[in-house]
Amino acid sequence: MPPTVPVPLAVLLDHPGLGLRQVAGPRGEAPVYLVHTSEMEDPVPYLLGGELLLSAGVHGPEATDAYWDRYVARTVEAGATALGFGVAPVHQEVPRALIEACDRHGLPLVEVPRETTFTAVASAVWDAMAESRHQELRRITEVQQSLAAAAARPHPVPAVLRLLARHLGGWAVLYGPDGAELAAAGPRPSPEVRGALGSLAARLRAGPASAAGTADGASLSAYGLGGPERPLALAVCAPRRDATESAVVGVAMVLLALLTGRRTADAGAERTALVRLMLGAEPADVAGLLNGADVWTVVRGRRRGRGDDGLLAAAALAAGLGTQLVDLAGDELCALVPGDAEVRAQPGWTLGAGAPVPADGLAHGGADAARALRRAVAERLPVVRHAPSRGGVASLVDPAEAETLGRARLAPLDGAPALRETLRMWLSLHGSWDRTAVALDIHRNTVRQRIARAAALLDADLGDADVRMELWFALKWG
């Protein structure tokens, strides 16, 4: 079916401005996805399925019973939801043979009165679709807000499950790694349905992120939560499965993954670490309280386009990056990821990740992450990770001597951090004025002016590859 919100045929029949009347076929909530007008004898090549097909019978002004039977059969074969027949200008009334054919083939037949245009029918369908979509989005927003509020309560997991079950009109259950029910909410289904849900959840341990099925006329779904250390599963049994229900379940999944996942520290340890830092302790002295990791990866990010910086956005980023230590402020993001795991791209964000550093090197890791972010912005990449140097020519120089040499070579730029950073970015981007301007969020003429000023202060010919290499090493060392 087309990816649109269907409109029940009954809505059109009840529309006061159309005057439609059903004269044949089954009475019910037939879903209308599209409206199509055609006077072709064979509608099959021109329909996608789910349409209300409108025709004035121009193709059969003196059609026989056999003609109408074949026409209706082909309309049903094409997947049309209903047939709307206009009684003008060719026919003065709906042909009796057409009515009988629609009854015979089970196709709803609607009489379109002389004063109602086909355009008016189509317009009514689009208006009803827009209103239905508006109601759907409003419901999703309300559910998101209520689930986020439930996640902030003293017992968040049962509260989220209760709200999820209520909004779905079904049963929601959280399974543990061993398949045991950790928590559940909603009307408890039959043993057969519970067994089918348990089987779906067990399948997730083999690798898939989700699984779906049906039992006793209900839709069943299971979704993986957590990581390999503690694989959990959320399973739901609901009367139906559509885009709205999927969106609601998606929000609940993010919240439950954060609430049940292995946290980087308990609240008491976090408070202890914060107090010690405020009293002057070094990061290395308190890092063990948060996670116990030997190294940390600093991630910085910049939002692409518009977005939400509320609870759900922060929760989604925390889940995607695998850390609770996320600082989301407007269009800027900073996070501490324990260990050296891969930093994956996040929807709507451009990310830069520093090289893994010990807790006492977080400042350097943050600087590396900021430079990686500027490269990602300049090169229009979703994520860039800073790569530390791995030996090479630089490893042949004693670090202390290299630092002394670098500081001496760059001494003319002391007190001019903007010139120094612009030179670093310009060299890292192979002398590209435009990409450097994008990375630093300045005008390309400003880049040219800064590079020219730096070259003059350093008395360096930046057109010489050897000079550029020398300055690059000095920037790394000094």
GROMACS .gro file of C-alpha atoms in nm:
model
  478
    1MET     CA    1   0.000   0.000   0.000
    2PRO     CA    2   0.116   0.359  -0.058
    3PRO     CA    3   0.292   0.519   0.244
    4THR     CA    4  -0.003   0.742   0.334
    5VAL     CA    5  -0.246   0.755   0.623
    6PRO     CA    6  -0.564   0.573   0.506
    7VAL     CA    7  -0.906   0.735   0.527
    8PRO     CA    8  -1.203   0.505   0.604
    9LEU     CA    9  -1.462   0.507   0.327
   10ALA     CA   10  -1.725   0.579   0.592
   11VAL     CA   11  -1.565   0.921   0.651
   12LEU     CA   12  -1.635   1.016   0.290
   13LEU     CA   13  -1.987   0.878   0.304
   14ASP     CA   14  -2.057   1.094   0.611
   15HIS     CA   15  -1.906   1.408   0.456
   16PRO     CA   16  -2.192   1.661   0.439
   17GLY     CA   17  -2.056   1.843   0.134
   18LEU     CA   18  -2.019   1.542  -0.095
   19GLY     CA   19  -2.354   1.365  -0.079
   20LEU     CA   20  -2.204   1.024  -0.156
   21ARG     CA   21  -2.420   0.713  -0.121
   22GLN     CA   22  -2.307   0.351  -0.113
   23VAL     CA   23  -2.527   0.143  -0.342
   24ALA     CA   24  -2.346  -0.193  -0.350
   25GLY     CA   25  -2.073  -0.399  -0.194
   26PRO     CA   26  -1.985  -0.473   0.167
   27ARG     CA   27  -2.044  -0.203   0.428
   28GLY     CA   28  -1.743  -0.151   0.649
   29GLU     CA   29  -1.429   0.052   0.721
   30ALA     CA   30  -1.267   0.010   0.377
   31PRO     CA   31  -0.937   0.209   0.386
   32VAL     CA   32  -0.881   0.462   0.108
   33TYR     CA   33  -0.510   0.536   0.044
   34LEU     CA   34  -0.540   0.722  -0.287
   35VAL     CA   35  -0.795   0.868  -0.527
   36HIS     CA   36  -0.762   0.794  -0.898
   37THR     CA   37  -0.987   0.901  -1.187
   38SER     CA   38  -0.983   0.686  -1.498
   39GLU     CA   39  -1.211   0.610  -1.793
   40MET     CA   40  -0.998   0.323  -1.921
   41GLU     CA   41  -1.173  -0.006  -1.994
   42ASP     CA   42  -0.902  -0.198  -1.807
   43PRO     CA   43  -0.787  -0.017  -1.488
   44VAL     CA   44  -0.525  -0.274  -1.386
   45PRO     CA   45  -0.220  -0.109  -1.552
   46TYR     CA   46  -0.300   0.227  -1.392
   47LEU     CA   47  -0.364   0.138  -1.025
   48LEU     CA   48  -0.122   0.079  -0.737
   49GLY     CA   49  -0.373  -0.068  -0.494
   50GLY     CA   50  -0.577   0.092  -0.216
   51GLU     CA   51  -0.744   0.352  -0.442
   52LEU     CA   52  -1.091   0.489  -0.458
   53LEU     CA   53  -1.136   0.461  -0.836
   54LEU     CA   54  -1.363   0.733  -0.978
   55SER     CA   55  -1.533   0.687  -1.316
   56ALA     CA   56  -1.829   0.837  -1.500
   57GLY     CA   57  -1.865   0.529  -1.719
   58VAL     CA   58  -1.745   0.705  -2.033
   59HIS     CA   59  -1.573   0.384  -2.136
   60GLY     CA   60  -1.904   0.193  -2.134
   61PRO     CA   61  -2.192   0.409  -2.255
   62GLU     CA   62  -2.393   0.103  -2.367
   63ALA     CA   63  -2.205  -0.168  -2.182
   64THR     CA   64  -2.348  -0.518  -2.140
   65ASP     CA   65  -2.375  -0.716  -1.819
   66ALA     CA   66  -2.065  -0.914  -1.918
   67TYR     CA   67  -1.870  -0.591  -1.974
   68TRP     CA   68  -1.947  -0.456  -1.625
   69ASP     CA   69  -1.869  -0.791  -1.465
   70ARG     CA   70  -1.528  -0.800  -1.635
   71TYR     CA   71  -1.462  -0.434  -1.543
   72VAL     CA   72  -1.540  -0.490  -1.174
   73ALA     CA   73  -1.336  -0.811  -1.165
   74ARG     CA   74  -1.033  -0.629  -1.307
   75THR     CA   75  -1.082  -0.341  -1.061
   76VAL     CA   76  -1.079  -0.587  -0.772
   77GLU     CA   77  -0.773  -0.759  -0.920
   78ALA     CA   78  -0.592  -0.423  -0.930
   79GLY     CA   79  -0.648  -0.387  -0.554
   80ALA     CA   80  -0.886  -0.089  -0.557
   81THR     CA   81  -1.059  -0.025  -0.226
   82ALA     CA   82  -1.385   0.105  -0.375
   83LEU     CA   83  -1.542   0.232  -0.697
   84GLY     CA   84  -1.704   0.575  -0.718
   85PHE     CA   85  -1.945   0.615  -1.011
   86GLY     CA   86  -2.055   0.958  -1.132
   87VAL     CA   87  -2.411   0.977  -1.267
   88ALA     CA   88  -2.321   1.253  -1.514
   89PRO     CA   89  -2.272   1.321  -1.798
   90VAL     CA   90  -2.301   0.979  -1.968
   91HIS     CA   91  -2.530   0.786  -1.731
   92GLN     CA   92  -2.838   0.920  -1.555
   93GLU     CA   93  -2.815   0.655  -1.284
   94VAL     CA   94  -2.579   0.381  -1.173
   95PRO     CA   95  -2.628   0.083  -1.411
   96ARG     CA   96  -2.807  -0.208  -1.250
   97ALA     CA   97  -2.554  -0.451  -1.399
   98LEU     CA   98  -2.269  -0.258  -1.233
   99ILE     CA   99  -2.444  -0.274  -0.893
  100GLU     CA  100  -2.495  -0.648  -0.925
  101ALA     CA  101  -2.133  -0.701  -1.034
  102CYS     CA  102  -1.999  -0.508  -0.734
  103ASP     CA  103  -2.218  -0.711  -0.498
  104ARG     CA  104  -2.098  -1.028  -0.664
  105HIS     CA  105  -1.726  -0.941  -0.641
  106GLY     CA  106  -1.739  -0.770  -0.300
  107LEU     CA  107  -1.637  -0.423  -0.420
  108PRO     CA  108  -1.793  -0.121  -0.243
  109LEU     CA  109  -1.974   0.096  -0.501
  110VAL     CA  110  -2.041   0.463  -0.422
  111GLU     CA  111  -2.277   0.684  -0.620
  112VAL     CA  112  -2.130   1.032  -0.685
  113PRO     CA  113  -2.418   1.279  -0.739
  114ARG     CA  114  -2.436   1.508  -1.039
  115GLU     CA  115  -2.344   1.823  -0.841
  116THR     CA  116  -2.030   1.669  -0.682
  117THR     CA  117  -1.710   1.688  -0.886
  118PHE     CA  118  -1.443   1.422  -0.870
  119THR     CA  119  -1.199   1.694  -0.768
  120ALA     CA  120  -1.413   1.765  -0.461
  121VAL     CA  121  -1.398   1.398  -0.363
  122ALA     CA  122  -1.020   1.390  -0.400
  123SER     CA  123  -0.984   1.713  -0.201
  124ALA     CA  124  -1.194   1.569   0.081
  125VAL     CA  125  -0.967   1.264   0.093
  126TRP     CA  126  -0.650   1.476   0.112
  127ASP     CA  127  -0.804   1.694   0.386
  128ALA     CA  128  -0.902   1.387   0.587
  129MET     CA  129  -0.551   1.242   0.544
  130ALA     CA  130  -0.390   1.565   0.663
  131GLU     CA  131  -0.614   1.576   0.969
  132SER     CA  132  -0.545   1.211   1.047
  133ARG     CA  133  -0.171   1.268   1.017
  134HIS     CA  134  -0.192   1.572   1.243
  135GLN     CA  135  -0.377   1.371   1.506
  136GLU     CA  136  -0.121   1.092   1.475
  137LEU     CA  137   0.176   1.328   1.526
  138ARG     CA  138   0.006   1.495   1.821
  139ARG     CA  139  -0.057   1.157   1.982
  140ILE     CA  140   0.306   1.052   1.930
  141THR     CA  141   0.426   1.378   2.088
  142GLU     CA  142   0.199   1.334   2.388
  143VAL     CA  143   0.314   0.975   2.435
  144GLN     CA  144   0.680   1.079   2.411
  145GLN     CA  145   0.630   1.341   2.680
  146SER     CA  146   0.445   1.103   2.911
  147LEU     CA  147   0.708   0.828   2.869
  148ALA     CA  148   0.989   1.076   2.938
  149ALA     CA  149   0.808   1.188   3.254
  150ALA     CA  150   0.761   0.825   3.361
  151ALA     CA  151   1.136   0.764   3.316
  152ALA     CA  152   1.207   1.038   3.570
  153ARG     CA  153   0.991   0.880   3.846
  154PRO     CA  154   1.132   0.689   4.147
  155HIS     CA  155   1.055   0.347   3.987
  156PRO     CA  156   1.105   0.429   3.620
  157VAL     CA  157   1.109   0.085   3.452
  158PRO     CA  158   0.764  -0.029   3.575
  159ALA     CA  159   0.627   0.320   3.508
  160VAL     CA  160   0.751   0.319   3.146
  161LEU     CA  161   0.612  -0.032   3.089
  162ARG     CA  162   0.272   0.063   3.231
  163LEU     CA  163   0.243   0.368   3.007
  164LEU     CA  164   0.362   0.172   2.703
  165ALA     CA  165   0.106  -0.103   2.761
  166ARG     CA  166  -0.169   0.154   2.813
  167HIS     CA  167  -0.092   0.343   2.492
  168LEU     CA  168  -0.065   0.023   2.289
  169GLY     CA  169  -0.374  -0.130   2.446
  170GLY     CA  170  -0.180  -0.451   2.508
  171TRP     CA  171   0.089  -0.620   2.715
  172ALA     CA  172   0.453  -0.511   2.757
  173VAL     CA  173   0.719  -0.728   2.918
  174LEU     CA  174   1.090  -0.696   2.990
  175TYR     CA  175   1.287  -1.022   2.962
  176GLY     CA  176   1.620  -1.086   3.134
  177PRO     CA  177   1.927  -1.253   2.980
  178ASP     CA  178   1.793  -1.594   3.085
  179GLY     CA  179   1.446  -1.531   2.939
  180ALA     CA  180   1.282  -1.466   3.275
  181GLU     CA  181   1.018  -1.191   3.302
  182LEU     CA  182   1.178  -0.904   3.494
  183ALA     CA  183   0.875  -0.672   3.474
  184ALA     CA  184   0.545  -0.661   3.287
  185ALA     CA  185   0.239  -0.440   3.253
  186GLY     CA  186  -0.101  -0.456   3.088
  187PRO     CA  187  -0.364  -0.731   3.050
  188ARG     CA  188  -0.182  -1.064   3.069
  189PRO     CA  189  -0.234  -1.261   2.746
  190SER     CA  190  -0.289  -1.634   2.706
  191PRO     CA  191  -0.009  -1.885   2.775
  192GLU     CA  192   0.022  -1.944   2.399
  193VAL     CA  193   0.083  -1.575   2.330
  194ARG     CA  194   0.331  -1.547   2.618
  195GLY     CA  195   0.516  -1.850   2.487
  196ALA     CA  196   0.532  -1.699   2.138
  197LEU     CA  197   0.668  -1.371   2.281
  198GLY     CA  198   0.930  -1.560   2.481
  199SER     CA  199   1.039  -1.743   2.165
  200LEU     CA  200   1.075  -1.411   1.978
  201ALA     CA  201   1.287  -1.269   2.260
  202ALA     CA  202   1.506  -1.581   2.261
  203ARG     CA  203   1.573  -1.536   1.889
  204LEU     CA  204   1.734  -1.199   1.961
  205ARG     CA  205   2.019  -1.369   2.145
  206ALA     CA  206   2.125  -1.516   1.810
  207GLY     CA  207   2.196  -1.171   1.664
  208PRO     CA  208   1.891  -0.990   1.516
  209ALA     CA  209   1.794  -0.660   1.675
  210SER     CA  210   1.420  -0.729   1.652
  211ALA     CA  211   1.170  -0.999   1.565
  212ALA     CA  212   0.797  -0.997   1.493
  213GLY     CA  213   0.509  -1.241   1.460
  214THR     CA  214   0.140  -1.297   1.529
  215ALA     CA  215  -0.060  -1.514   1.768
  216ASP     CA  216  -0.435  -1.529   1.841
  217GLY     CA  217  -0.491  -1.233   1.607
  218ALA     CA  218  -0.249  -1.005   1.797
  219SER     CA  219   0.073  -0.851   1.670
  220LEU     CA  220   0.385  -0.960   1.858
  221SER     CA  221   0.721  -0.779   1.857
  222ALA     CA  222   1.048  -0.816   2.045
  223TYR     CA  223   1.339  -0.572   2.056
  224GLY     CA  224   1.692  -0.615   2.190
  225LEU     CA  225   1.814  -0.389   2.471
  226GLY     CA  226   2.150  -0.350   2.641
  227GLY     CA  227   2.483  -0.489   2.532
  228PRO     CA  228   2.640  -0.831   2.505
  229GLU     CA  229   2.725  -0.835   2.879
  230ARG     CA  230   2.358  -0.815   2.978
  231PRO     CA  231   2.123  -0.873   2.684
  232LEU     CA  232   1.767  -0.776   2.771
  233ALA     CA  233   1.459  -0.776   2.551
  234LEU     CA  234   1.143  -0.568   2.536
  235ALA     CA  235   0.843  -0.758   2.398
  236VAL     CA  236   0.494  -0.624   2.327
  237CYS     CA  237   0.163  -0.782   2.236
  238ALA     CA  238  -0.079  -0.532   2.078
  239PRO     CA  239  -0.401  -0.548   1.875
  240ARG     CA  240  -0.233  -0.383   1.577
  241ARG     CA  241   0.104  -0.269   1.448
  242ASP     CA  242   0.135   0.059   1.254
  243ALA     CA  243   0.366   0.359   1.225
  244THR     CA  244   0.227   0.526   1.538
  245GLU     CA  245   0.274   0.217   1.753
  246SER     CA  246   0.625   0.170   1.614
  247ALA     CA  247   0.719   0.528   1.705
  248VAL     CA  248   0.585   0.483   2.060
  249VAL     CA  249   0.776   0.157   2.106
  250GLY     CA  250   1.092   0.323   1.971
  251VAL     CA  251   1.081   0.592   2.239
  252ALA     CA  252   1.022   0.331   2.510
  253MET     CA  253   1.317   0.126   2.382
  254VAL     CA  254   1.559   0.419   2.414
  255LEU     CA  255   1.442   0.499   2.766
  256LEU     CA  256   1.446   0.137   2.885
  257ALA     CA  257   1.791   0.079   2.733
  258LEU     CA  258   1.925   0.370   2.939
  259LEU     CA  259   1.737   0.272   3.253
  260THR     CA  260   1.839  -0.094   3.248
  261GLY     CA  261   2.183  -0.073   3.087
  262ARG     CA  262   2.505  -0.106   3.282
  263ARG     CA  263   2.567   0.248   3.407
  264THR     CA  264   2.914   0.400   3.420
  265ALA     CA  265   2.869   0.455   3.793
  266ASP     CA  266   2.601   0.454   4.054
  267ALA     CA  267   2.462   0.784   4.176
  268GLY     CA  268   2.662   0.773   4.500
  269ALA     CA  269   2.991   0.727   4.319
  270GLU     CA  270   2.907   1.011   4.080
  271ARG     CA  271   2.836   1.244   4.371
  272THR     CA  272   3.160   1.141   4.542
  273ALA     CA  273   3.361   1.204   4.226
  274LEU     CA  274   3.200   1.545   4.179
  275VAL     CA  275   3.271   1.652   4.537
  276ARG     CA  276   3.634   1.547   4.512
  277LEU     CA  277   3.682   1.732   4.184
  278MET     CA  278   3.530   2.050   4.327
  279LEU     CA  279   3.766   2.023   4.623
  280GLY     CA  280   4.069   2.008   4.396
  281ALA     CA  281   4.126   1.638   4.326
  282GLU     CA  282   4.292   1.544   3.998
  283PRO     CA  283   4.079   1.366   3.733
  284ALA     CA  284   4.301   1.058   3.754
  285ASP     CA  285   4.220   1.029   4.125
  286VAL     CA  286   3.842   1.009   4.072
  287ALA     CA  287   3.813   0.839   3.732
  288GLY     CA  288   3.798   0.497   3.897
  289LEU     CA  289   3.480   0.595   4.077
  290LEU     CA  290   3.299   0.656   3.749
  291ASN     CA  291   3.389   0.352   3.545
  292GLY     CA  292   3.721   0.204   3.632
  293ALA     CA  293   3.840   0.241   3.273
  294ASP     CA  294   4.212   0.295   3.218
  295VAL     CA  295   4.157   0.524   2.920
  296TRP     CA  296   3.883   0.758   2.800
  297THR     CA  297   3.778   0.891   2.460
  298VAL     CA  298   3.661   1.252   2.441
  299VAL     CA  299   3.390   1.316   2.180
  300ARG     CA  300   3.284   1.660   2.062
  301GLY     CA  301   2.995   1.723   1.827
  302ARG     CA  302   2.810   1.990   1.631
  303ARG     CA  303   2.444   1.957   1.536
  304ARG     CA  304   2.346   1.948   1.169
  305GLY     CA  305   2.020   2.132   1.108
  306ARG     CA  306   1.755   2.181   1.373
  307GLY     CA  307   1.681   1.940   1.655
  308ASP     CA  308   1.562   1.884   2.009
  309ASP     CA  309   1.804   1.915   2.300
  310GLY     CA  310   1.563   1.776   2.558
  311LEU     CA  311   1.560   1.449   2.753
  312LEU     CA  312   1.487   1.224   2.456
  313ALA     CA  313   1.766   1.371   2.243
  314ALA     CA  314   2.018   1.336   2.525
  315ALA     CA  315   1.894   0.982   2.595
  316ALA     CA  316   1.931   0.883   2.230
  317LEU     CA  317   2.287   1.024   2.218
  318ALA     CA  318   2.382   0.850   2.541
  319ALA     CA  319   2.252   0.520   2.405
  320GLY     CA  320   2.423   0.567   2.069
  321LEU     CA  321   2.761   0.664   2.218
  322GLY     CA  322   2.747   0.408   2.498
  323THR     CA  323   2.798   0.649   2.786
  324GLN     CA  324   2.592   0.841   3.041
  325LEU     CA  325   2.854   1.117   3.055
  326VAL     CA  326   2.702   1.342   2.790
  327ASP     CA  327   2.690   1.721   2.800
  328LEU     CA  328   2.435   1.850   2.547
  329ALA     CA  329   2.415   2.229   2.525
  330GLY     CA  330   2.222   2.367   2.230
  331ASP     CA  331   2.405   2.273   1.911
  332GLU     CA  332   2.722   2.157   2.090
  333LEU     CA  333   2.795   1.814   2.234
  334CYS     CA  334   3.071   1.685   2.458
  335ALA     CA  335   3.091   1.331   2.590
  336LEU     CA  336   3.332   1.104   2.776
  337VAL     CA  337   3.329   0.749   2.643
  338PRO     CA  338   3.505   0.490   2.861
  339GLY     CA  339   3.771   0.282   2.684
  340ASP     CA  340   3.872   0.296   2.321
  341ALA     CA  341   3.558   0.160   2.155
  342GLU     CA  342   3.463   0.279   1.807
  343VAL     CA  343   3.267   0.605   1.805
  344ARG     CA  344   2.977   0.560   1.564
  345ALA     CA  345   2.804   0.833   1.364
  346GLN     CA  346   2.488   0.972   1.524
  347PRO     CA  347   2.189   1.097   1.321
  348GLY     CA  348   2.186   1.476   1.293
  349TRP     CA  349   2.535   1.526   1.438
  350THR     CA  350   2.890   1.578   1.313
  351LEU     CA  351   3.137   1.421   1.558
  352GLY     CA  352   3.507   1.441   1.632
  353ALA     CA  353   3.673   1.188   1.863
  354GLY     CA  354   4.011   1.220   2.029
  355ALA     CA  355   4.258   0.939   2.074
  356PRO     CA  356   4.209   0.733   2.395
  357VAL     CA  357   4.388   0.903   2.684
  358PRO     CA  358   4.428   0.837   3.057
  359ALA     CA  359   4.224   1.047   3.295
  360ASP     CA  360   4.508   1.295   3.350
  361GLY     CA  361   4.526   1.352   2.972
  362LEU     CA  362   4.160   1.447   2.918
  363ALA     CA  363   4.254   1.806   2.832
  364HIS     CA  364   4.474   1.684   2.547
  365GLY     CA  365   4.203   1.440   2.442
  366GLY     CA  366   3.953   1.723   2.433
  367ALA     CA  367   4.181   1.934   2.215
  368ASP     CA  368   4.231   1.641   1.978
  369ALA     CA  369   3.854   1.587   1.964
  370ALA     CA  370   3.797   1.954   1.883
  371ARG     CA  371   4.047   1.936   1.596
  372ALA     CA  372   3.889   1.615   1.470
  373LEU     CA  373   3.548   1.784   1.479
  374ARG     CA  374   3.675   2.076   1.272
  375ARG     CA  375   3.812   1.831   1.017
  376ALA     CA  376   3.480   1.646   1.007
  377VAL     CA  377   3.295   1.974   0.948
  378ALA     CA  378   3.538   2.085   0.679
  379GLU     CA  379   3.532   1.752   0.496
  380ARG     CA  380   3.157   1.698   0.552
  381LEU     CA  381   3.207   1.364   0.725
  382PRO     CA  382   2.973   1.231   0.996
  383VAL     CA  383   3.259   1.138   1.230
  384VAL     CA  384   3.639   1.178   1.232
  385ARG     CA  385   3.870   1.022   1.489
  386HIS     CA  386   4.205   1.180   1.571
  387ALA     CA  387   4.486   0.942   1.485
  388PRO     CA  388   4.801   0.978   1.696
  389SER     CA  389   5.133   0.957   1.522
  390ARG     CA  390   5.274   0.604   1.507
  391GLY     CA  391   5.651   0.647   1.493
  392GLY     CA  392   5.796   0.765   1.166
  393VAL     CA  393   6.047   1.047   1.134
  394ALA     CA  394   5.912   1.227   1.440
  395SER     CA  395   5.998   0.927   1.661
  396LEU     CA  396   6.367   0.971   1.580
  397VAL     CA  397   6.382   1.299   1.773
  398ASP     CA  398   6.405   1.311   2.151
  399PRO     CA  399   6.066   1.439   2.280
  400ALA     CA  400   6.225   1.702   2.505
  401GLU     CA  401   6.445   1.831   2.227
  402ALA     CA  402   6.153   1.825   1.984
  403GLU     CA  403   5.940   2.032   2.223
  404THR     CA  404   6.219   2.288   2.266
  405LEU     CA  405   6.267   2.308   1.890
  406GLY     CA  406   5.896   2.346   1.826
  407ARG     CA  407   5.851   2.621   2.082
  408ALA     CA  408   6.147   2.814   1.946
  409ARG     CA  409   6.026   2.787   1.587
  410LEU     CA  410   5.674   2.904   1.678
  411ALA     CA  411   5.781   3.171   1.931
  412PRO     CA  412   5.679   3.456   1.695
  413LEU     CA  413   5.316   3.333   1.723
  414ASP     CA  414   5.311   3.346   2.104
  415GLY     CA  415   5.013   3.553   2.214
  416ALA     CA  416   4.833   3.492   1.885
  417PRO     CA  417   4.640   3.165   1.935
  418ALA     CA  418   4.408   3.240   1.641
  419LEU     CA  419   4.703   3.257   1.400
  420ARG     CA  420   4.850   2.937   1.542
  421GLU     CA  421   4.525   2.740   1.519
  422THR     CA  422   4.448   2.871   1.171
  423LEU     CA  423   4.794   2.765   1.054
  424ARG     CA  424   4.747   2.419   1.209
  425MET     CA  425   4.407   2.370   1.043
  426TRP     CA  426   4.527   2.508   0.708
  427LEU     CA  427   4.823   2.268   0.702
  428SER     CA  428   4.609   1.970   0.811
  429LEU     CA  429   4.367   2.043   0.524
  430HIS     CA  430   4.646   2.061   0.268
  431GLY     CA  431   4.627   2.437   0.222
  432SER     CA  432   4.257   2.452   0.134
  433TRP     CA  433   4.124   2.802   0.202
  434ASP     CA  434   3.759   2.703   0.173
  435ARG     CA  435   3.771   2.395   0.395
  436THR     CA  436   3.974   2.580   0.656
  437ALA     CA  437   3.714   2.857   0.657
  438VAL     CA  438   3.435   2.603   0.705
  439ALA     CA  439   3.621   2.421   0.983
  440LEU     CA  440   3.693   2.741   1.177
  441ASP     CA  441   3.360   2.905   1.088
  442ILE     CA  442   3.528   3.217   0.947
  443HIS     CA  443   3.542   3.384   0.606
  444ARG     CA  444   3.796   3.252   0.355
  445ASN     CA  445   3.948   3.602   0.330
  446THR     CA  446   4.009   3.591   0.704
  447VAL     CA  447   4.193   3.262   0.655
  448ARG     CA  448   4.411   3.420   0.387
  449GLN     CA  449   4.487   3.720   0.606
  450ARG     CA  450   4.580   3.503   0.906
  451ILE     CA  451   4.800   3.271   0.703
  452ALA     CA  452   4.976   3.568   0.543
  453ARG     CA  453   5.030   3.725   0.886
  454ALA     CA  454   5.164   3.397   1.031
  455ALA     CA  455   5.399   3.353   0.736
  456ALA     CA  456   5.531   3.705   0.785
  457LEU     CA  457   5.588   3.660   1.160
  458LEU     CA  458   5.758   3.324   1.106
  459ASP     CA  459   5.957   3.455   0.807
  460ALA     CA  460   5.848   3.139   0.623
  461ASP     CA  461   5.774   3.065   0.258
  462LEU     CA  462   5.459   2.855   0.287
  463GLY     CA  463   5.480   2.765  -0.080
  464ASP     CA  464   5.784   2.549   0.004
  465ALA     CA  465   5.686   2.190   0.096
  466ASP     CA  466   5.988   2.154   0.324
  467VAL     CA  467   5.887   2.465   0.518
  468ARG     CA  468   5.531   2.340   0.556
  469MET     CA  469   5.660   2.004   0.683
  470GLU     CA  470   5.891   2.178   0.931
  471LEU     CA  471   5.607   2.392   1.065
  472TRP     CA  472   5.375   2.092   1.091
  473PHE     CA  473   5.626   1.906   1.308
  474ALA     CA  474   5.679   2.219   1.517
  475LEU     CA  475   5.304   2.250   1.576
  476LYS     CA  476   5.288   1.886   1.685
  477TRP     CA  477   5.589   1.919   1.914
  478GLY     CA  478   5.545   2.268   2.051
   0.00000   0.00000   0.00000
